[in-house]
Amino acid sequence: MSSLEDGGRVAGTAQPRSADHRPYFFLSYAHTPKHGAGGPDPDMWVERLFRDLCGHVMAMTDLPAGAPAGFMDREIRSGEGWSERLGDVLANCRVFVPLFSPRYFASEMCGKEWYAFAQRAIQHQARSNRPTEAIVPALWVPVPPHQLPGPAERLQFNHGDFGERYVTDGLYGLIKLKIFNEQYEHAVYELAKRIVSVADDTAVRPGRPVDYRVAPSAFGPPSAGPRPMQLTVAAPTRHELPEGRIADYYGDSPLDWNPYHPIAVRPLVNMAEDLVRALNYQASTVSFDEAVLHLDGKQPPSHPEVLIVDRWALHDEDRRARLAAFDSEQRPWVSVIVPWNREDHQSRAAENDLAAKLEDTMPAKLREGRATSRAAAKGVPSMEAFGQILPQVVEAAAQQYLRHAAVYPPAPPAGGGRSERPRLEGPMAGGYGTTHYSPGMHDFAPDTEDTDDSQS
């Protein structure tokens, strides 16, 4: 037996490689409805693509017999336990492969699959501080760039590497027409190589399964424009901490606050921005200390907002007074989330006092927050829990923004002639709309006392 075959050891080394039998890829696709009764299964071509990819991946890797090279939901979509099975695979697969098509981006289920994997990759980047591009898109049917939602549009991926005919016809065109068989084989082989390369380079660690039934969609509602979302951070700098407070969690700016240190090596607001963008919003960030407060709750909002509060920030009496004044105004389009780290022994020891001070300072906002997510208002104790709870808070802010933003009647037609049926202009025209993320099911992440972050 050669050294390469001996227990998975690499020639010339004495270190065995730990076995990793997770699926290399999750194939995410939109199911095509049958045309008429008794017709052929239109998804048979996707299944052929899946089999071809699995064959190449098995040839390119050392996965043992019986280990899954990839996963597609063809067998389980209508069976019992499909939500749990999808959540488990999305929490463990190495690469996410979405099959682009117009039907794909109209599918709420596909958007849920995308976000479930994307939030895992975002948390991996927060731990490693390295770009984590573990989504490898494939063109099933070409989609014009202007029809791509933000998360897909931002992917840095050159489809031209897979062939010119692949770009113009997509894998569906290549697989259906025999004259393109060679181009199909080339494209699938290159796609498999990319999957294996990305899986090995990024090495995204497993995460906790997301409850697929209530997960948000990465595509948001059908919209005609961008959806802004402001993230405001109320936190001290390392130069203004109360006496004895550990400075490891802070920097020169409030935006440097990293409550989940040392597991996370990036500021929390960077992770929050990535999560918000993965929900098809345009994120902007500002420090609460630098924000200009217009304390007039009767004015319509210009954007929804999430206020991220460090309870240690309340030791500064001026900041505490400004937060109290902010809380006294009716601003339901501003949602609050309170991160803390249960591994931070100072925060844990002072939790009761810190929580009481925040309750005394911002009772209205905390009351509103508990109606959305108890954990967000009570305190989010881990980075992984933050990644699951933030979408609830974002969605609550967006829905309240729709209820309170100004709506303007359309301008009369030039010349005084008849106009078409009038349509109101306002936040809906800016890309907002109702999503399928049910407010009544928002606490899909465990509450603070039950959240198990043992995988972190």
Coordinates of C-alpha atoms in Angstrom, one line a residue:
M1 CA 0.0 0.0 0.0
S2 CA 1.4 3.4 -1.0
S3 CA 1.7 6.3 1.5
L4 CA -1.1 8.1 -0.3
E5 CA -3.4 5.2 0.4
D6 CA -2.3 4.6 4.0
G7 CA -5.0 6.1 6.1
G8 CA -5.4 9.2 4.0
R9 CA -1.8 10.4 4.7
V10 CA -0.1 12.7 2.2
A11 CA 3.2 11.4 0.8
G12 CA 6.2 12.8 2.7
T13 CA 4.2 13.8 5.8
A14 CA 3.3 12.2 9.0
Q15 CA 0.0 14.0 9.7
P16 CA -3.2 12.2 8.8
R17 CA -5.9 14.3 7.3
S18 CA -9.1 14.2 9.3
A19 CA -12.0 12.6 7.5
D20 CA -14.7 15.0 6.2
H21 CA -17.6 13.3 4.5
R22 CA -19.9 16.2 4.3
P23 CA -21.6 16.8 0.9
Y24 CA -19.4 19.0 -1.4
F25 CA -22.4 20.9 -2.7
F26 CA -26.1 21.7 -2.3
L27 CA -27.8 22.0 -5.7
S28 CA -30.5 24.7 -5.3
Y29 CA -33.0 24.8 -8.1
A30 CA -36.6 25.9 -8.9
H31 CA -39.0 23.1 -9.6
T32 CA -40.6 23.4 -13.0
P33 CA -44.3 22.5 -13.1
K34 CA -45.4 19.8 -15.5
H35 CA -47.1 20.9 -18.7
G36 CA -50.3 18.9 -18.8
A37 CA -51.2 15.7 -17.1
G38 CA -49.1 12.7 -17.6
G39 CA -46.3 14.5 -19.3
P40 CA -42.6 13.9 -18.7
D41 CA -40.9 15.2 -15.6
P42 CA -39.4 18.6 -16.5
D43 CA -36.9 18.3 -13.6
M44 CA -35.3 15.1 -15.1
W45 CA -32.7 17.3 -16.8
V46 CA -31.7 18.9 -13.4
E47 CA -31.3 15.4 -12.0
R48 CA -29.0 14.4 -14.9
L49 CA -26.9 17.5 -14.2
F50 CA -26.8 16.5 -10.5
R51 CA -25.6 13.0 -11.3
D52 CA -23.0 14.3 -13.7
L53 CA -21.6 16.7 -11.1
C54 CA -21.5 14.0 -8.5
G55 CA -19.6 11.7 -10.7
H56 CA -16.9 14.4 -11.4
V57 CA -16.7 15.4 -7.7
M58 CA -16.2 11.8 -6.7
A59 CA -13.4 11.5 -9.3
M60 CA -11.7 14.7 -8.1
T61 CA -11.8 14.0 -4.4
D62 CA -11.1 11.2 -1.9
L63 CA -14.7 10.8 -0.7
P64 CA -15.3 7.1 0.2
A65 CA -17.9 5.0 -1.3
G66 CA -21.3 5.8 0.2
A67 CA -20.4 9.4 1.1
P68 CA -22.6 11.9 -0.7
A69 CA -20.8 14.1 -3.2
G70 CA -23.8 16.5 -3.4
F71 CA -27.4 17.0 -2.4
M72 CA -30.6 17.9 -4.2
D73 CA -34.1 17.8 -2.7
R74 CA -35.7 15.8 -5.4
E75 CA -36.6 12.9 -3.1
I76 CA -37.8 14.8 0.0
R77 CA -39.6 18.0 -1.1
S78 CA -43.0 16.4 -0.5
G79 CA -42.1 14.0 2.3
E80 CA -42.3 14.2 6.1
G81 CA -39.3 15.9 7.8
W82 CA -38.3 17.8 4.6
S83 CA -37.7 21.0 6.5
E84 CA -35.4 19.4 9.0
R85 CA -33.5 17.5 6.3
L86 CA -33.0 20.7 4.2
G87 CA -31.9 22.6 7.3
D88 CA -29.4 19.9 8.3
V89 CA -27.8 19.7 4.8
L90 CA -27.6 23.5 4.4
A91 CA -25.9 23.6 7.8
N92 CA -23.2 21.1 6.7
C93 CA -22.6 21.3 2.9
R94 CA -19.4 22.9 1.8
V95 CA -20.6 24.8 -1.3
F96 CA -24.0 26.2 -2.4
V97 CA -24.7 25.9 -6.1
P98 CA -27.8 27.9 -7.2
L99 CA -29.2 27.2 -10.7
F100 CA -29.9 30.6 -12.1
S101 CA -33.2 31.0 -14.0
P102 CA -36.1 33.6 -14.0
R103 CA -38.1 31.0 -12.1
Y104 CA -35.3 30.5 -9.5
F105 CA -35.4 34.2 -8.4
A106 CA -39.2 34.1 -8.2
S107 CA -39.1 31.2 -5.8
E108 CA -39.4 32.0 -2.1
M109 CA -38.1 28.5 -1.2
C110 CA -34.9 29.0 -3.3
G111 CA -34.4 32.4 -1.5
K112 CA -34.7 30.6 1.8
E113 CA -32.1 28.1 0.8
W114 CA -29.8 30.8 -0.3
Y115 CA -30.0 32.8 2.9
A116 CA -29.7 29.7 5.1
F117 CA -26.3 29.0 3.5
A118 CA -25.2 32.7 3.2
Q119 CA -25.6 33.5 6.9
R120 CA -23.3 30.5 7.6
A121 CA -20.7 31.8 5.2
I122 CA -21.0 35.3 6.8
Q123 CA -20.4 33.9 10.3
H124 CA -17.4 32.0 9.0
Q125 CA -15.9 35.2 7.6
A126 CA -16.6 36.9 11.0
R127 CA -14.4 34.2 12.6
S128 CA -11.6 34.2 10.0
N129 CA -11.7 37.8 8.7
R130 CA -11.1 36.3 5.2
P131 CA -13.5 36.7 2.3
T132 CA -15.7 33.7 2.1
E133 CA -17.2 33.2 -1.3
A134 CA -18.7 29.7 -1.1
I135 CA -21.6 30.2 -3.5
V136 CA -20.9 28.9 -7.0
P137 CA -23.7 29.9 -9.3
A138 CA -24.6 28.0 -12.5
L139 CA -26.6 29.2 -15.4
W140 CA -29.6 26.9 -16.0
V141 CA -31.3 29.6 -18.1
P142 CA -29.5 32.9 -18.7
V143 CA -30.9 35.8 -16.6
P144 CA -30.4 39.4 -17.6
P145 CA -28.3 41.3 -15.1
H146 CA -31.0 43.8 -14.3
Q147 CA -33.3 40.9 -13.1
L148 CA -30.8 39.6 -10.5
P149 CA -31.5 40.4 -6.9
G150 CA -28.8 42.1 -4.9
P151 CA -27.2 39.0 -3.4
A152 CA -26.8 37.4 -6.9
E153 CA -25.7 40.6 -8.6
R154 CA -22.9 41.1 -6.1
L155 CA -21.3 37.6 -6.7
Q156 CA -17.9 37.9 -8.2
F157 CA -18.1 35.1 -10.8
N158 CA -17.0 34.8 -14.4
H159 CA -19.4 32.5 -16.2
G160 CA -17.3 32.9 -19.4
D161 CA -14.8 30.4 -18.0
F162 CA -17.3 27.6 -18.7
G163 CA -17.6 28.4 -22.4
E164 CA -19.2 30.9 -24.8
R165 CA -22.2 28.7 -25.6
Y166 CA -22.8 28.1 -21.9
V167 CA -23.2 31.9 -21.4
T168 CA -25.7 32.3 -24.2
D169 CA -27.8 29.1 -23.7
G170 CA -27.2 28.0 -20.2
L171 CA -27.0 24.4 -19.1
Y172 CA -30.6 23.7 -20.1
G173 CA -29.9 24.7 -23.7
L174 CA -26.7 22.6 -23.8
I175 CA -28.3 19.5 -22.2
K176 CA -31.4 19.5 -24.4
L177 CA -29.7 19.9 -27.8
K178 CA -27.4 17.0 -28.8
I179 CA -25.3 19.2 -31.0
F180 CA -24.1 21.0 -27.9
N181 CA -23.2 17.8 -26.0
E182 CA -19.4 18.6 -26.0
Q183 CA -20.1 22.1 -24.7
Y184 CA -22.3 20.6 -22.0
E185 CA -19.6 18.1 -20.9
H186 CA -17.0 20.9 -20.8
A187 CA -19.2 23.2 -18.7
V188 CA -20.2 20.6 -16.2
Y189 CA -16.6 19.4 -15.8
E190 CA -15.4 23.0 -15.2
L191 CA -18.3 23.6 -12.7
A192 CA -17.3 20.5 -10.8
K193 CA -13.7 21.7 -10.7
R194 CA -14.8 25.0 -9.3
I195 CA -17.0 23.4 -6.7
V196 CA -14.1 21.3 -5.4
S197 CA -11.6 24.2 -5.5
V198 CA -14.0 26.6 -3.6
A199 CA -14.8 23.9 -1.1
D200 CA -11.2 23.2 -0.3
D201 CA -10.2 26.9 -0.3
T202 CA -13.0 28.3 1.9
A203 CA -13.5 25.4 4.2
V204 CA -16.8 26.8 5.6
R205 CA -17.4 25.2 9.0
P206 CA -20.7 23.5 9.8
G207 CA -23.3 25.6 11.5
R208 CA -26.6 25.1 13.4
P209 CA -29.5 24.2 11.2
V210 CA -31.9 27.0 10.4
D211 CA -35.6 26.4 10.7
Y212 CA -36.3 26.4 7.0
R213 CA -40.1 26.9 7.4
V214 CA -39.6 30.4 8.9
A215 CA -36.3 31.4 7.4
P216 CA -36.2 34.7 5.4
S217 CA -35.6 34.8 1.7
A218 CA -32.4 36.3 0.3
F219 CA -34.4 37.7 -2.6
G220 CA -36.9 39.8 -0.7
P221 CA -40.2 40.8 -2.4
P222 CA -40.4 41.5 -6.1
S223 CA -39.3 45.1 -6.3
A224 CA -38.3 47.8 -8.7
G225 CA -35.5 49.3 -6.8
P226 CA -33.1 49.2 -3.8
R227 CA -34.4 48.9 -0.2
P228 CA -32.3 50.9 2.3
M229 CA -31.7 49.7 5.9
Q230 CA -29.7 51.8 8.4
L231 CA -27.7 50.2 11.1
T232 CA -27.0 52.5 14.1
V233 CA -24.5 51.4 16.8
A234 CA -24.7 52.7 20.3
A235 CA -21.5 51.6 21.9
P236 CA -18.5 53.3 23.6
T237 CA -14.9 53.5 22.3
R238 CA -12.0 51.9 24.2
H239 CA -11.1 55.4 25.4
E240 CA -14.4 56.0 27.3
L241 CA -15.1 52.8 29.1
P242 CA -16.1 52.7 32.7
E243 CA -13.3 51.9 35.1
G244 CA -12.2 48.3 35.1
R245 CA -14.1 47.4 31.9
I246 CA -12.0 45.2 29.6
A247 CA -11.0 47.0 26.4
D248 CA -10.6 43.9 24.2
Y249 CA -14.1 44.3 22.8
Y250 CA -13.7 47.9 21.7
G251 CA -11.7 50.2 19.3
D252 CA -11.2 53.8 18.5
S253 CA -14.7 54.1 17.0
P254 CA -18.1 52.9 18.3
L255 CA -18.3 51.0 15.0
D256 CA -15.2 48.9 16.1
W257 CA -17.3 47.2 18.9
N258 CA -16.8 43.5 18.7
P259 CA -18.9 41.9 21.5
Y260 CA -18.3 38.3 20.4
H261 CA -14.5 38.6 20.7
P262 CA -12.4 36.3 20.5
I263 CA -14.7 34.0 18.4
A264 CA -15.3 36.9 16.0
V265 CA -12.3 38.9 14.7
R266 CA -14.4 41.5 12.8
P267 CA -16.5 44.3 14.3
L268 CA -20.1 43.3 14.8
V269 CA -21.4 46.0 12.4
N270 CA -19.5 44.4 9.5
M271 CA -21.2 41.1 10.1
A272 CA -24.6 42.9 10.4
E273 CA -24.0 44.7 7.1
D274 CA -23.3 41.4 5.4
L275 CA -26.4 39.8 6.8
V276 CA -28.6 42.8 5.8
R277 CA -27.2 42.7 2.3
A278 CA -27.9 39.0 2.1
L279 CA -31.5 39.9 2.7
N280 CA -31.5 42.1 -0.4
Y281 CA -31.2 45.4 1.4
Q282 CA -28.7 48.2 0.9
A283 CA -27.0 48.7 4.3
S284 CA -25.6 51.9 5.7
T285 CA -24.0 52.3 9.1
V286 CA -23.6 55.2 11.6
S287 CA -22.6 55.6 15.2
F288 CA -25.4 56.8 17.5
D289 CA -23.0 59.4 18.9
E290 CA -22.6 60.9 15.5
A291 CA -26.2 60.6 14.3
V292 CA -28.2 63.8 14.2
L293 CA -31.3 63.2 16.2
H294 CA -34.4 64.9 15.0
L295 CA -36.7 64.2 17.9
D296 CA -40.0 64.6 16.1
G297 CA -41.8 61.3 15.9
K298 CA -44.6 63.0 13.9
Q299 CA -42.3 63.3 10.8
P300 CA -42.5 60.4 8.4
P301 CA -39.3 58.3 8.3
S302 CA -36.8 58.3 5.4
H303 CA -35.7 54.7 6.0
P304 CA -36.1 51.8 8.4
E305 CA -33.4 51.4 11.0
V306 CA -31.9 48.9 13.4
L307 CA -30.4 50.2 16.6
I308 CA -27.7 47.9 18.0
V309 CA -27.1 48.7 21.6
D310 CA -24.2 47.8 23.9
R311 CA -25.5 48.0 27.5
W312 CA -22.1 49.2 28.7
A313 CA -22.7 52.4 26.6
L314 CA -25.2 53.5 29.2
H315 CA -22.4 54.3 31.7
D316 CA -22.0 57.6 29.8
E317 CA -24.7 59.8 31.2
D318 CA -24.9 62.1 28.2
R319 CA -25.4 59.1 25.8
R320 CA -27.9 57.6 28.2
A321 CA -29.9 60.8 28.2
R322 CA -29.9 60.9 24.4
L323 CA -31.0 57.3 24.2
A324 CA -33.8 58.1 26.7
A325 CA -34.9 61.1 24.6
F326 CA -34.8 58.9 21.5
D327 CA -37.0 56.3 23.3
S328 CA -39.6 58.9 24.3
E329 CA -40.4 59.5 20.6
Q330 CA -42.7 57.2 18.7
R331 CA -40.4 55.6 16.1
P332 CA -41.8 52.1 15.5
W333 CA -39.7 51.9 12.3
V334 CA -36.6 51.6 14.5
S335 CA -36.0 48.1 15.9
V336 CA -33.6 47.4 18.7
I337 CA -31.3 44.4 19.1
V338 CA -29.0 44.0 22.2
P339 CA -26.0 41.8 21.7
W340 CA -23.9 40.5 24.5
N341 CA -21.4 37.7 24.9
R342 CA -22.1 35.0 27.5
E343 CA -18.4 34.2 27.5
D344 CA -17.6 37.8 28.6
H345 CA -17.4 37.2 32.3
Q346 CA -17.8 41.0 33.1
S347 CA -21.0 41.2 31.1
R348 CA -22.3 38.0 32.6
A349 CA -21.5 39.2 36.2
A350 CA -23.2 42.6 35.6
E351 CA -26.0 41.3 33.4
N352 CA -28.8 42.1 35.9
D353 CA -27.6 45.7 36.5
L354 CA -26.9 46.3 32.8
A355 CA -30.4 45.0 31.8
A356 CA -32.1 47.1 34.5
K357 CA -30.3 50.2 33.4
L358 CA -31.3 49.6 29.8
E359 CA -34.9 48.9 30.8
D360 CA -35.0 52.1 32.7
T361 CA -33.5 54.1 29.8
M362 CA -35.4 52.6 26.8
P363 CA -38.6 51.0 28.1
A364 CA -40.7 51.8 25.0
K365 CA -38.2 50.3 22.5
L366 CA -37.7 47.2 24.6
R367 CA -41.4 46.7 24.9
E368 CA -41.7 47.0 21.1
G369 CA -38.8 44.7 20.7
R370 CA -40.2 41.9 22.8
A371 CA -43.2 41.8 20.6
T372 CA -40.9 41.0 17.7
S373 CA -38.3 38.8 19.3
R374 CA -37.8 38.3 23.1
A375 CA -34.2 37.4 22.6
A376 CA -33.4 40.5 20.6
A377 CA -34.6 42.7 23.5
K378 CA -33.4 40.5 26.3
G379 CA -29.9 40.0 24.9
V380 CA -28.4 37.9 22.1
P381 CA -25.7 35.8 23.8
S382 CA -23.7 34.4 20.8
M383 CA -22.6 35.3 17.3
E384 CA -24.5 32.4 15.8
A385 CA -27.7 33.5 17.6
F386 CA -27.2 37.1 16.4
G387 CA -27.1 35.8 12.8
Q388 CA -30.4 34.1 13.2
I389 CA -32.2 36.8 15.2
L390 CA -31.1 39.9 13.2
P391 CA -33.4 39.1 10.2
Q392 CA -36.4 39.2 12.5
V393 CA -35.4 42.6 13.7
V394 CA -34.7 43.9 10.2
E395 CA -38.1 42.6 8.9
A396 CA -39.9 44.3 11.8
A397 CA -38.3 47.6 11.0
A398 CA -39.1 47.3 7.3
Q399 CA -42.8 46.5 8.0
Q400 CA -43.2 49.4 10.4
Y401 CA -41.5 51.7 7.8
L402 CA -44.1 50.7 5.3
R403 CA -46.9 51.6 7.7
H404 CA -45.5 55.0 8.6
A405 CA -43.6 56.3 5.5
A406 CA -45.0 59.1 3.5
V407 CA -47.1 58.2 0.4
Y408 CA -47.4 60.8 -2.3
P409 CA -50.2 61.1 -5.0
P410 CA -48.9 61.1 -8.5
A411 CA -48.4 64.3 -10.3
P412 CA -51.2 65.4 -12.7
P413 CA -50.6 64.7 -16.4
A414 CA -49.1 67.6 -18.4
G415 CA -51.7 69.6 -20.3
G416 CA -54.5 68.6 -18.0
G417 CA -55.4 65.5 -20.1
R418 CA -56.7 62.2 -18.7
S419 CA -54.2 60.1 -16.8
E420 CA -54.0 56.4 -16.4
R421 CA -55.3 54.8 -13.2
P422 CA -53.5 56.6 -10.4
R423 CA -50.9 54.8 -8.3
L424 CA -49.5 56.0 -5.1
E425 CA -45.8 56.7 -4.9
G426 CA -43.7 56.2 -1.8
P427 CA -41.8 53.4 -0.1
M428 CA -43.3 50.7 -2.3
A429 CA -41.9 52.4 -5.3
G430 CA -38.5 52.3 -3.7
G431 CA -38.4 48.6 -3.6
Y432 CA -40.2 47.7 -0.4
G433 CA -43.0 45.2 -0.3
T434 CA -44.5 42.6 1.9
T435 CA -42.3 39.5 2.4
H436 CA -43.3 36.0 3.4
Y437 CA -41.3 36.2 6.6
S438 CA -44.2 35.8 9.1
P439 CA -44.0 38.2 12.2
G440 CA -46.0 35.6 14.1
M441 CA -43.2 33.1 13.8
H442 CA -40.2 35.3 14.5
D443 CA -38.6 33.5 17.4
F444 CA -37.2 30.7 15.3
A445 CA -33.8 31.1 17.1
P446 CA -33.6 29.9 20.6
D447 CA -34.1 32.3 23.5
T448 CA -31.0 33.5 25.3
E449 CA -31.3 30.9 28.1
D450 CA -31.7 28.0 25.7
T451 CA -29.3 29.0 22.9
D452 CA -26.6 26.4 22.5
D453 CA -23.5 27.7 20.7
S454 CA -21.4 24.6 21.2
Q455 CA -20.5 24.6 17.5
S456 CA -18.9 28.0 17.7

